[in-house]
Tab-separated table of C-alpha atoms in Angstrom:
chain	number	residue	atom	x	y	z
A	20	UNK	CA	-7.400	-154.100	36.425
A	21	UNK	CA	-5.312	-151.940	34.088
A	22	UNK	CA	-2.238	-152.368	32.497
A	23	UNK	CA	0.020	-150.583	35.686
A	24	UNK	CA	-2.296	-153.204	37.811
A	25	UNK	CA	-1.607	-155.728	35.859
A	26	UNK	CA	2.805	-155.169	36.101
A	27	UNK	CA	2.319	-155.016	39.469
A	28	UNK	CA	0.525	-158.413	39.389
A	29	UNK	CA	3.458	-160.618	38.296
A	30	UNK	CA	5.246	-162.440	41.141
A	31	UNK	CA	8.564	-162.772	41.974
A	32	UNK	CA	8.450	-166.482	40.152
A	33	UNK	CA	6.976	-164.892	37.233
A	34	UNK	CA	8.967	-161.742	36.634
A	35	UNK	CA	11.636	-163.141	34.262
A	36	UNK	CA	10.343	-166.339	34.281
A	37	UNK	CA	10.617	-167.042	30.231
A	38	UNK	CA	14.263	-165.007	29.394
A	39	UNK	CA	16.157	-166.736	27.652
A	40	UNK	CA	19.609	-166.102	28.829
A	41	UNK	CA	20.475	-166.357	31.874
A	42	UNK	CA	21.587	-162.322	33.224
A	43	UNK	CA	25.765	-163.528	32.788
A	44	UNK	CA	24.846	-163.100	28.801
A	45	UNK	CA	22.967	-159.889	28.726
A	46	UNK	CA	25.642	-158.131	30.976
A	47	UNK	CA	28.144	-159.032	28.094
A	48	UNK	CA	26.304	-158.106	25.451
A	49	UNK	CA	25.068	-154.936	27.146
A	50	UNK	CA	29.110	-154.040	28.344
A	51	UNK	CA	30.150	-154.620	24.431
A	52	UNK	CA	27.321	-152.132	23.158
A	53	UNK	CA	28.212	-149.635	25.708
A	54	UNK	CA	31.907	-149.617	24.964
A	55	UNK	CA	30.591	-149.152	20.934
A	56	UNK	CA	28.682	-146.557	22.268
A	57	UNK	CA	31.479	-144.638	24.177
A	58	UNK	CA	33.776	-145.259	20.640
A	59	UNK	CA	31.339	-143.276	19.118
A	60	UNK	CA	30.354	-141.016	21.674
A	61	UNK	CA	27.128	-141.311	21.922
A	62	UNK	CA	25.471	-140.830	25.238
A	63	UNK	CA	22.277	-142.791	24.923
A	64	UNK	CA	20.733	-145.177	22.199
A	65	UNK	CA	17.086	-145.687	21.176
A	66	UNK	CA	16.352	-149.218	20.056
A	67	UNK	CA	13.248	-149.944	18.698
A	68	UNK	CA	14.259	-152.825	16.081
A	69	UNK	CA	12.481	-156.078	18.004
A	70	UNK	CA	15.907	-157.818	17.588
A	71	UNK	CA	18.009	-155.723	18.749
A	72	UNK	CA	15.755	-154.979	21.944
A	73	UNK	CA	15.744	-158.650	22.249
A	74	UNK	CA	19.406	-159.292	21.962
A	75	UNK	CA	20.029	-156.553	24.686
A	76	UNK	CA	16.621	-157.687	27.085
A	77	UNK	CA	15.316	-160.964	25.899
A	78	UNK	CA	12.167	-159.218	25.489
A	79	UNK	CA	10.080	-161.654	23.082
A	80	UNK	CA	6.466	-161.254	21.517
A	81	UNK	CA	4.731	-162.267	18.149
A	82	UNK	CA	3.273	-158.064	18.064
A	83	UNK	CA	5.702	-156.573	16.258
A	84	UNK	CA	3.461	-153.956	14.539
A	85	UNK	CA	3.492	-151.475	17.743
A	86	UNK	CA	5.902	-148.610	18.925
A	87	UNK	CA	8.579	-150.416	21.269
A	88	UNK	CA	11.828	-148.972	22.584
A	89	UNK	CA	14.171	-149.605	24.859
A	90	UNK	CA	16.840	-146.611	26.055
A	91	UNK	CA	20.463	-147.833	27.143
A	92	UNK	CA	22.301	-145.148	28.645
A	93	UNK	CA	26.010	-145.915	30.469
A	94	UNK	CA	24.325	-146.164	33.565
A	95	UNK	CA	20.832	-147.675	33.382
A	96	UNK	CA	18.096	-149.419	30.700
A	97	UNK	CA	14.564	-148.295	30.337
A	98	UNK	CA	12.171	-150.493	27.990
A	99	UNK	CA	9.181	-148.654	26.414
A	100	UNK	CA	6.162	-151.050	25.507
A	101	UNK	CA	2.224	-150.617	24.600
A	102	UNK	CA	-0.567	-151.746	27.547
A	103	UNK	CA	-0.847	-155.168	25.564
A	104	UNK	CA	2.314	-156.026	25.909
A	105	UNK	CA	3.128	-155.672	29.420
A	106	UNK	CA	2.782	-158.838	30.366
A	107	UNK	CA	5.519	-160.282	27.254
A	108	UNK	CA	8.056	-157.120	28.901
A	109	UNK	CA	7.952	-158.712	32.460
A	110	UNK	CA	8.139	-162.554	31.590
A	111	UNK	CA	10.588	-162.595	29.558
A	112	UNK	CA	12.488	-159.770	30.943
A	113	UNK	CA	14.869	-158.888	33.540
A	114	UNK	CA	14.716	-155.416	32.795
A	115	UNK	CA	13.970	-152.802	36.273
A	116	UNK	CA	12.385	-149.981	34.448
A	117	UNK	CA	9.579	-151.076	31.861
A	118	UNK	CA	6.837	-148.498	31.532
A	119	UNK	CA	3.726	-148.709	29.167
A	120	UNK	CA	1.317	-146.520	27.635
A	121	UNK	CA	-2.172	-146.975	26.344
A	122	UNK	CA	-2.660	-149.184	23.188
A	123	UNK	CA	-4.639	-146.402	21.690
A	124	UNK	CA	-2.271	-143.644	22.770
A	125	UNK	CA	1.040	-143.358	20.742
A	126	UNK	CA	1.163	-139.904	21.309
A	127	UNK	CA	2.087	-140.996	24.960
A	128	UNK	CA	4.980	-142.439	24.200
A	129	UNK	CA	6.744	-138.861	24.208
A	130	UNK	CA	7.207	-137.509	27.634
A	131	UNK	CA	8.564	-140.439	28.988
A	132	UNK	CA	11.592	-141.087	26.501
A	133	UNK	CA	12.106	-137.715	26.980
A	134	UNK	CA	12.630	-138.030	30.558
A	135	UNK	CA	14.877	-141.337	29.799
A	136	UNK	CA	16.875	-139.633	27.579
A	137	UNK	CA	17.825	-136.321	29.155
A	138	UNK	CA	19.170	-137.757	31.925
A	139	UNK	CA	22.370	-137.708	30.272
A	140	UNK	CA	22.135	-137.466	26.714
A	141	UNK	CA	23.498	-134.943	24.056
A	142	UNK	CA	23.934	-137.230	21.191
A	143	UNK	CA	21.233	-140.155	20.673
A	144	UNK	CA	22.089	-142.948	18.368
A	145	UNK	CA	18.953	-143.917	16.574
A	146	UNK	CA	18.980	-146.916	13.604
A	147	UNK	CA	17.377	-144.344	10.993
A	148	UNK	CA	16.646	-147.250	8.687
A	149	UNK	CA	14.994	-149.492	9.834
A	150	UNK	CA	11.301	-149.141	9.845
A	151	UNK	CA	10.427	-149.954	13.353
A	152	UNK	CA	11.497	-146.025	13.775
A	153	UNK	CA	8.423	-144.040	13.182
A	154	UNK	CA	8.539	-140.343	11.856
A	155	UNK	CA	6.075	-139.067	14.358
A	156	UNK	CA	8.188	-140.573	17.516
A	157	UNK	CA	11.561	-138.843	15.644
A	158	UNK	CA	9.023	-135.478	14.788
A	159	UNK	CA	7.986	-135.090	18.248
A	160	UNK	CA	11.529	-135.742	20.543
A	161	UNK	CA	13.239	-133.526	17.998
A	162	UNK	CA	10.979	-130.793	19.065
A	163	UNK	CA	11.092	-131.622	22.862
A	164	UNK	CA	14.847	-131.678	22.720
A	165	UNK	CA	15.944	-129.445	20.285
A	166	UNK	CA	19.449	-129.092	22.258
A	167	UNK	CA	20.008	-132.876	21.440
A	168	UNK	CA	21.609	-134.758	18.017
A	169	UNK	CA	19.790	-137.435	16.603
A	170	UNK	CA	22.385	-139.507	14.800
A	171	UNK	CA	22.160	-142.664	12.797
A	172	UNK	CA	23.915	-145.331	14.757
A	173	UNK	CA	22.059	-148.403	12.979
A	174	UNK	CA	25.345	-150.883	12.475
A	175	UNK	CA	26.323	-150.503	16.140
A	176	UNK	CA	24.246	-153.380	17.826
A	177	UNK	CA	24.426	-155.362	14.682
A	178	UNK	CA	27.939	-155.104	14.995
A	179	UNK	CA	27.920	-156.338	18.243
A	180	UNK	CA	25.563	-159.161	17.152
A	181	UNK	CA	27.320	-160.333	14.222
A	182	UNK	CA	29.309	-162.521	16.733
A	183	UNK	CA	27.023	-165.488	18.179
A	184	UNK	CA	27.766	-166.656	21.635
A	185	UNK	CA	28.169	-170.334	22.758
A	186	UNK	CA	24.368	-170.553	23.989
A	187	UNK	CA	23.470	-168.788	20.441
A	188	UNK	CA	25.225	-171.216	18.053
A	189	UNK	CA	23.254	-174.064	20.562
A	190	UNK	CA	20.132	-172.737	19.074
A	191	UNK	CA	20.915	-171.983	16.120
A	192	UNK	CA	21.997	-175.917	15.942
A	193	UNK	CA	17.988	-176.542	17.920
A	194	UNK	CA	16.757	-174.905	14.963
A	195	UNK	CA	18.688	-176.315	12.308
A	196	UNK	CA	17.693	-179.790	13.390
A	197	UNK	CA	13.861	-178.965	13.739
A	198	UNK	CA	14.481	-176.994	10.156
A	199	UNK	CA	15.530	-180.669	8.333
A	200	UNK	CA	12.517	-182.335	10.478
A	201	UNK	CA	10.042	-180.001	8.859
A	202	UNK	CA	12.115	-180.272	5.262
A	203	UNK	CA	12.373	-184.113	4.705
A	204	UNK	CA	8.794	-184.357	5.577
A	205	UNK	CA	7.585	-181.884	3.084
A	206	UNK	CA	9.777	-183.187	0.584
A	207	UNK	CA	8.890	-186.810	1.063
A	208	UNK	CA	4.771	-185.509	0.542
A	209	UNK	CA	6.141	-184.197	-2.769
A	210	UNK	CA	3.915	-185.893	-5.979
A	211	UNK	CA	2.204	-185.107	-9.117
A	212	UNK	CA	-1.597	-183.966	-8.151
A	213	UNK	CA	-0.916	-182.692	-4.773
A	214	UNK	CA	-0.974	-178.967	-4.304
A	215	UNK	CA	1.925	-176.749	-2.813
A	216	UNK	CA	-0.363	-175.435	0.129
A	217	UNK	CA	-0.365	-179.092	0.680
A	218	UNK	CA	3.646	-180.098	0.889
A	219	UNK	CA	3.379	-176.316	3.234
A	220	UNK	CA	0.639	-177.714	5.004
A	221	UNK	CA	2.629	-180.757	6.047
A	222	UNK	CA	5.871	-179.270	6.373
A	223	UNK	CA	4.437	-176.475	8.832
A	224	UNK	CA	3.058	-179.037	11.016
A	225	UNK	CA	6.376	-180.618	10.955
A	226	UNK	CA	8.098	-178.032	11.874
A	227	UNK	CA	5.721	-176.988	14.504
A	228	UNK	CA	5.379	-180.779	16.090
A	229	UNK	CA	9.666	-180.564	16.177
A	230	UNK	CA	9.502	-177.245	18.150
A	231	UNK	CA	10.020	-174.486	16.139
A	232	UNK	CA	7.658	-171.319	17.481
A	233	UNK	CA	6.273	-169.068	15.565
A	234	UNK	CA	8.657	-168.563	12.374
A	235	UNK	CA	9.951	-165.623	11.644
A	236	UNK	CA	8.828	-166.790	7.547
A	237	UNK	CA	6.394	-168.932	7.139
A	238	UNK	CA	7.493	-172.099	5.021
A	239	UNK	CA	7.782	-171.140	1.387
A	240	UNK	CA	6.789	-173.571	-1.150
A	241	UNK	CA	6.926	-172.880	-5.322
A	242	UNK	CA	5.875	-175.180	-8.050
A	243	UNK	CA	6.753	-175.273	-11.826
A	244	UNK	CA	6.993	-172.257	-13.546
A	245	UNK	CA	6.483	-170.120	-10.043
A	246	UNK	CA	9.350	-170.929	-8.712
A	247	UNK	CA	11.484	-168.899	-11.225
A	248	UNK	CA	9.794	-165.859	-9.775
A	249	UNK	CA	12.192	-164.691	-6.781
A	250	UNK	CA	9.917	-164.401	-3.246
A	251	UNK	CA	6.759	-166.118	-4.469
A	252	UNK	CA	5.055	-168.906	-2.296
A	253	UNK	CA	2.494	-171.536	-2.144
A	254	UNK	CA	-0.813	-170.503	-4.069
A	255	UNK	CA	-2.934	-173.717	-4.227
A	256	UNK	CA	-1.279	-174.864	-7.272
A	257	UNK	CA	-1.486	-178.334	-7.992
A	258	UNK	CA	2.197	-180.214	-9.193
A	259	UNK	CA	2.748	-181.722	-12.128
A	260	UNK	CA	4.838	-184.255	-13.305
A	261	UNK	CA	8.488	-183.319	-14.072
A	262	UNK	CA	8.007	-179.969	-11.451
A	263	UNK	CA	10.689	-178.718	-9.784
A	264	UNK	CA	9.297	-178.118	-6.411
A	265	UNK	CA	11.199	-175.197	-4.280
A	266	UNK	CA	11.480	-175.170	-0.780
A	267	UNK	CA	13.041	-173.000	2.046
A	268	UNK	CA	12.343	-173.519	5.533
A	269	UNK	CA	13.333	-171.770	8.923
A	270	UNK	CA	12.269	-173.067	12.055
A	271	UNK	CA	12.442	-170.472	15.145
A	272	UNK	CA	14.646	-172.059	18.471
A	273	UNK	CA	13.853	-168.934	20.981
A	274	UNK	CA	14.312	-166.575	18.366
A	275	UNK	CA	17.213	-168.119	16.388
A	276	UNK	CA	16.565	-169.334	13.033
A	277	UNK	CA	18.703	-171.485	10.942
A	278	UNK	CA	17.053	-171.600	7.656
A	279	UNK	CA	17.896	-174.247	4.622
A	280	UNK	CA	16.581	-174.512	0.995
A	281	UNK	CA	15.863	-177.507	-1.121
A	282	UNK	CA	14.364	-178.505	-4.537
A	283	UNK	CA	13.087	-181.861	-5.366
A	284	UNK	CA	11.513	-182.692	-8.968
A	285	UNK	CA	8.506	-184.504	-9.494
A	286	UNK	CA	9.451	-186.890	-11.697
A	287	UNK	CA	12.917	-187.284	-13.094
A	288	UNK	CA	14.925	-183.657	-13.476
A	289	UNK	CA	15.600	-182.446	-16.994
A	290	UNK	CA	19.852	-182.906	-17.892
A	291	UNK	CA	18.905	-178.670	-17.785
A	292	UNK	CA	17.979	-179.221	-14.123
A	293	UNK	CA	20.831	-180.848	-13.326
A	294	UNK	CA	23.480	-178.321	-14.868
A	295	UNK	CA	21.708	-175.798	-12.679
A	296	UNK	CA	21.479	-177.762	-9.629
A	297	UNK	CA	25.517	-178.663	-10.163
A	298	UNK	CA	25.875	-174.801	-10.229
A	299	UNK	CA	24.000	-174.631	-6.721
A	300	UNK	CA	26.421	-176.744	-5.617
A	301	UNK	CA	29.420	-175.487	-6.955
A	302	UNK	CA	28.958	-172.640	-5.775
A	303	UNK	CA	28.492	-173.018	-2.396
A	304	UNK	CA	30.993	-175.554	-2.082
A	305	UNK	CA	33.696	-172.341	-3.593
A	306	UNK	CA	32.033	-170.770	-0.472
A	307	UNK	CA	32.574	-173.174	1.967
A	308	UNK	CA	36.352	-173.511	0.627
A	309	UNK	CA	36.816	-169.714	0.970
A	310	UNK	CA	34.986	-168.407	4.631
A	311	UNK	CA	37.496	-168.555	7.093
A	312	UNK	CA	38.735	-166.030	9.829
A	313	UNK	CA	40.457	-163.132	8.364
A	314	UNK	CA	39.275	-163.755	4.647
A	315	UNK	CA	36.945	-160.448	3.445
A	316	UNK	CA	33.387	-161.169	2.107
A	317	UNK	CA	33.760	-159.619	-1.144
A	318	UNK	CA	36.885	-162.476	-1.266
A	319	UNK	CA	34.270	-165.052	-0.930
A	320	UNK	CA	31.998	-163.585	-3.428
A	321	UNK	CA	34.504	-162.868	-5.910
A	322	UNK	CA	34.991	-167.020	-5.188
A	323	UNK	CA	31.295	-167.564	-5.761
A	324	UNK	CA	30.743	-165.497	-8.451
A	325	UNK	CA	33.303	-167.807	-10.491
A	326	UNK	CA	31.531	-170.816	-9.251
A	327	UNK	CA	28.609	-169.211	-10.832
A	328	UNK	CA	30.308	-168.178	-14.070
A	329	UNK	CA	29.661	-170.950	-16.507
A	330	UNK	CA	25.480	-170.331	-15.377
A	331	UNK	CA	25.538	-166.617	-14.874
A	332	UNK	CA	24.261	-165.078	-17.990
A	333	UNK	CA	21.037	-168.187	-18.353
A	334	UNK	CA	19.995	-167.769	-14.481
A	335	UNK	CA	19.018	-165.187	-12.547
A	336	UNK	CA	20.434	-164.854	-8.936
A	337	UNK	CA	20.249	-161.939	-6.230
A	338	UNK	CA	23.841	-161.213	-5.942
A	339	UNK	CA	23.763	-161.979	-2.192
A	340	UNK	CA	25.970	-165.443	-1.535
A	341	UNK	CA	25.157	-164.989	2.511
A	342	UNK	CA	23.890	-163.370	4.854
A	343	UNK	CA	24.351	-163.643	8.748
A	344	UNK	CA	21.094	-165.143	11.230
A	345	UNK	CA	20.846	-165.082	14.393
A	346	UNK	CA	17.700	-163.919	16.470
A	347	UNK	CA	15.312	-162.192	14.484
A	348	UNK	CA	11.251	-161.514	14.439
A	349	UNK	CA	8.456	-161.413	11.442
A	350	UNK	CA	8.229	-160.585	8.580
A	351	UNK	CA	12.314	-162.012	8.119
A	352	UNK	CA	14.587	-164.418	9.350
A	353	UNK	CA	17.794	-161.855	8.069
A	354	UNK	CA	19.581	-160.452	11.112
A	355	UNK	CA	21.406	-158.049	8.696
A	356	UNK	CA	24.579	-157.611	10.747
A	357	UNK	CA	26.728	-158.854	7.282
A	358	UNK	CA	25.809	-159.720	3.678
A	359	UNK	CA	28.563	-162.085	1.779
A	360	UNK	CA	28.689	-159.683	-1.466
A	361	UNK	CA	30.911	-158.174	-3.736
A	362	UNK	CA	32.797	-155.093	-2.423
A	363	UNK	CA	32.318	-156.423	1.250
A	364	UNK	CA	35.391	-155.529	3.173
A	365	UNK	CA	34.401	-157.142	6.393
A	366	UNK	CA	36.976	-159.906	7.504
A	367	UNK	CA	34.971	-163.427	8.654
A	368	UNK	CA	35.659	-164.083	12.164
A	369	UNK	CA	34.844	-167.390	14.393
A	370	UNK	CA	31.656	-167.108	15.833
A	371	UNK	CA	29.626	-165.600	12.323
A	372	UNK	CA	26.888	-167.704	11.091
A	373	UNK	CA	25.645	-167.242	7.740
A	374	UNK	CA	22.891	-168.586	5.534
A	375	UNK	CA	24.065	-169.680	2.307
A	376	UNK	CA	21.017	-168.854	-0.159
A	377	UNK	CA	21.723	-170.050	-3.551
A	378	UNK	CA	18.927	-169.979	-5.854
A	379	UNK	CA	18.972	-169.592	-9.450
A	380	UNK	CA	16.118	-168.823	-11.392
A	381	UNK	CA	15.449	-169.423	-14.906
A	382	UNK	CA	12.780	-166.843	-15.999
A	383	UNK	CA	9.420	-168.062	-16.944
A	384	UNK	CA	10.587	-171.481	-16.378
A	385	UNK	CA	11.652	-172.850	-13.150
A	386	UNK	CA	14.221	-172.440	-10.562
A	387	UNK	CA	16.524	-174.694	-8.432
A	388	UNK	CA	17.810	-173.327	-4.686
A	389	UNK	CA	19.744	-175.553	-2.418
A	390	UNK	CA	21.493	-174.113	0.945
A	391	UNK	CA	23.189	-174.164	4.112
A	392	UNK	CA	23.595	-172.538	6.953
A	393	UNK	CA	27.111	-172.438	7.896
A	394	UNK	CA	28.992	-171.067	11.560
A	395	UNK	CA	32.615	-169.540	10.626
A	396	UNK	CA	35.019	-171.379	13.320
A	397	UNK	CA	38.860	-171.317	13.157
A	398	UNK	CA	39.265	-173.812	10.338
A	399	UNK	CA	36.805	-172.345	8.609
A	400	UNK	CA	32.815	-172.733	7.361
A	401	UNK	CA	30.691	-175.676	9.214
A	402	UNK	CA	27.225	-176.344	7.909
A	403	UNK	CA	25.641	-176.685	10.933
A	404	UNK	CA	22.230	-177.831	8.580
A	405	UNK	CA	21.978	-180.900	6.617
A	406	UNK	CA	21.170	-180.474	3.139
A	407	UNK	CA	21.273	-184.181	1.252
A	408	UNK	CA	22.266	-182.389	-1.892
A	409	UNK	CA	19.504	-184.501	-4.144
A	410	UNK	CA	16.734	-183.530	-6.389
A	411	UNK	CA	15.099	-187.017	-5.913
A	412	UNK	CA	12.278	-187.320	-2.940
């Protein structure tokens, strides 16, 4: 049986059987891009970021590594996906034209966007970058349609997906609970002579034995002196007494990650670790004072950044006070839709739901990162996660 055999295999109960909207919420979402897409006049748009295709389909896998696209013209979607993943298109799909190619045959993929897209298109909105957008795809329907503009329309389903609907916020709030499972027991396992692939090891199976699928991040876990080094994780290094031990989990609810950080010492925290844990929390309690609708984000961070004034010049921190999740695939939980930053002239609006990551860093000695995830309503920020705000396990 090949992979054309093998569409035509699924059943009626099958076909659709695992999307997880029901069609009501992909019409919406699908009317709201094509209205963007008439604003900008574009005439067709090639997806191939897994999120976005997922927002717009419900079209779920844990291969992200191959050529996918999906074409949305005004009239009609057509979903591009490798022989392997045929079966992952028509589960958890609803979509009427899905087409594949062989595994072992990019070049294939060609001809039939081609055919998708001049239907009706003169101008193609492409997201030119994000790195699910290979050259060679670009290279070769550039010089099959050398009539047609390639533009970069990257913010325009982001935009539309910076807003979470109802039945989004409900699992973001699924994950956010299965998050804390897999948190408290990690941070209860927390003692001198266990290792951090240990406190991983048991918070992974917490967070797995809650619900969460397959993360989008894997649980990250620093010890000591590691921890002050920004996007390091568990290394088989054993905790000692007096160890700050850093944590940031994100469990995955269909998709939809709410992710939290905490740090617990082992031992009693330094008067030094508590000043910078205070900081943590003064800053994002100045954030969840500020976000509310029709405040900018640079407002917010201008509000942060004086939280974080008395610590700035001893601790090193990104310069990112949020950033907005939603549904998103390996290797990061960041839907990238809005970043809470300086110079941000977006207004918050009801409906946004940021992570909060606040982690400062004290080079070559330790660092401290406690967050929430918050959902902007009308009064303002709600953490929909449950951070106990202690350095004690």
């Amino acid at each position: 049986m090949d992979f054309i055999a093998y569409q035509q295999a699924f059943t009626r109960d099958l076909r659709g059987s695992e999307c997880p909207f029901p069609a009501e919420e992909f019409e919406q979402r699908l009317g709201e891009v094509r209205r963007r897409m008439f604003a900008q006049d574009l005439d067709a748009l090639l997806l191939t970021d897994p999120s976005d295709i997922f927002y717009l389909t419900g079209y779920s896998t844990f291969e992200v590594s191959v050529h996918v696209a999906l074409v949305v013209t005004p009239g009609a979607l057509f979903l591009q996906v490798p022989s392997i993943e045929m079966g992952p298109a028509m589960v958890t799909t609803r979509v009427d034209r899905i087409a594949g190619y062989r595994w072992e045959g990019i070049g294939e993929v060609l001809e039939p966007l081609v055919e998708a897209l001049n239907d009706s298109a003169d101008t193609v909105g492409v997201d030119a970058w994000h790195g699910s957008l290979r050259q060679g795809v670009v290279d070769g329907l550039k010089a099959r349609m050398s009539g047609v503009r390639f533009v970069d329309s990257g913010s325009l389903v982001k935009q539309a997906r910076i807003v979470k609907s109802a039945a989004e916020i409900e699992l973001l709030r699924q994950s956010a609970r299965a998050t804390a499972t897999g948190l408290e027991a990690a941070v209860a396992a927390v003692k001198p002579g266990i290792t951090d692939n240990d406190v991983a090891a048991i918070g992974a199976h917490a967070l797995l034995a809650a619900g969460s699928e397959f993360m989008s991040m894997q649980p990250i876990v620093t010890v000591g002196r590691r921890s002050s080094v920004i996007h390091t994780n568990h290394q088989r290094q054993v905790i000692q007494q007096g160890d700050p031990v850093f944590l940031e989990f994100g469990s995955s609810w269909q998709r939809y990650t709410a992710p939290m950080m905490q740090t617990v010492i082992a031992g009693t925290p330094t008067e030094h670790m508590r000043r910078v844990f205070d900081g943590c929390r003064r800053v994002v309690d100045a954030l969840l004072a500020t976000i509310r609708p029709g405040v900018t984000f640079d407002a917010a961070a201008q509000a942060a950044g004086q939280a974080l004034k008395p610590l700035a010049d001893q601790v090193f921190f990104s310069g990112v006070f949020g950033y907005t999740v939603g549904a998103q695939f390996p290797p990061s939980w960041v839907e990238g839709s809005g970043f809470i930053a300086r110079g941000g002239t977006t207004e918050f609006r009801p409906g946004m739901v940021f992570h909060l990551p606040i982690c400062l860093r004290v080079p070559g000695q330790w660092g401290i990162g406690c967050s929430e995830t918050v959902l902007v309503t009308k009064k303002g920020a709600e953490p929909i996660t449950s951070n106990p705000w202690t350095l004690g396990s």
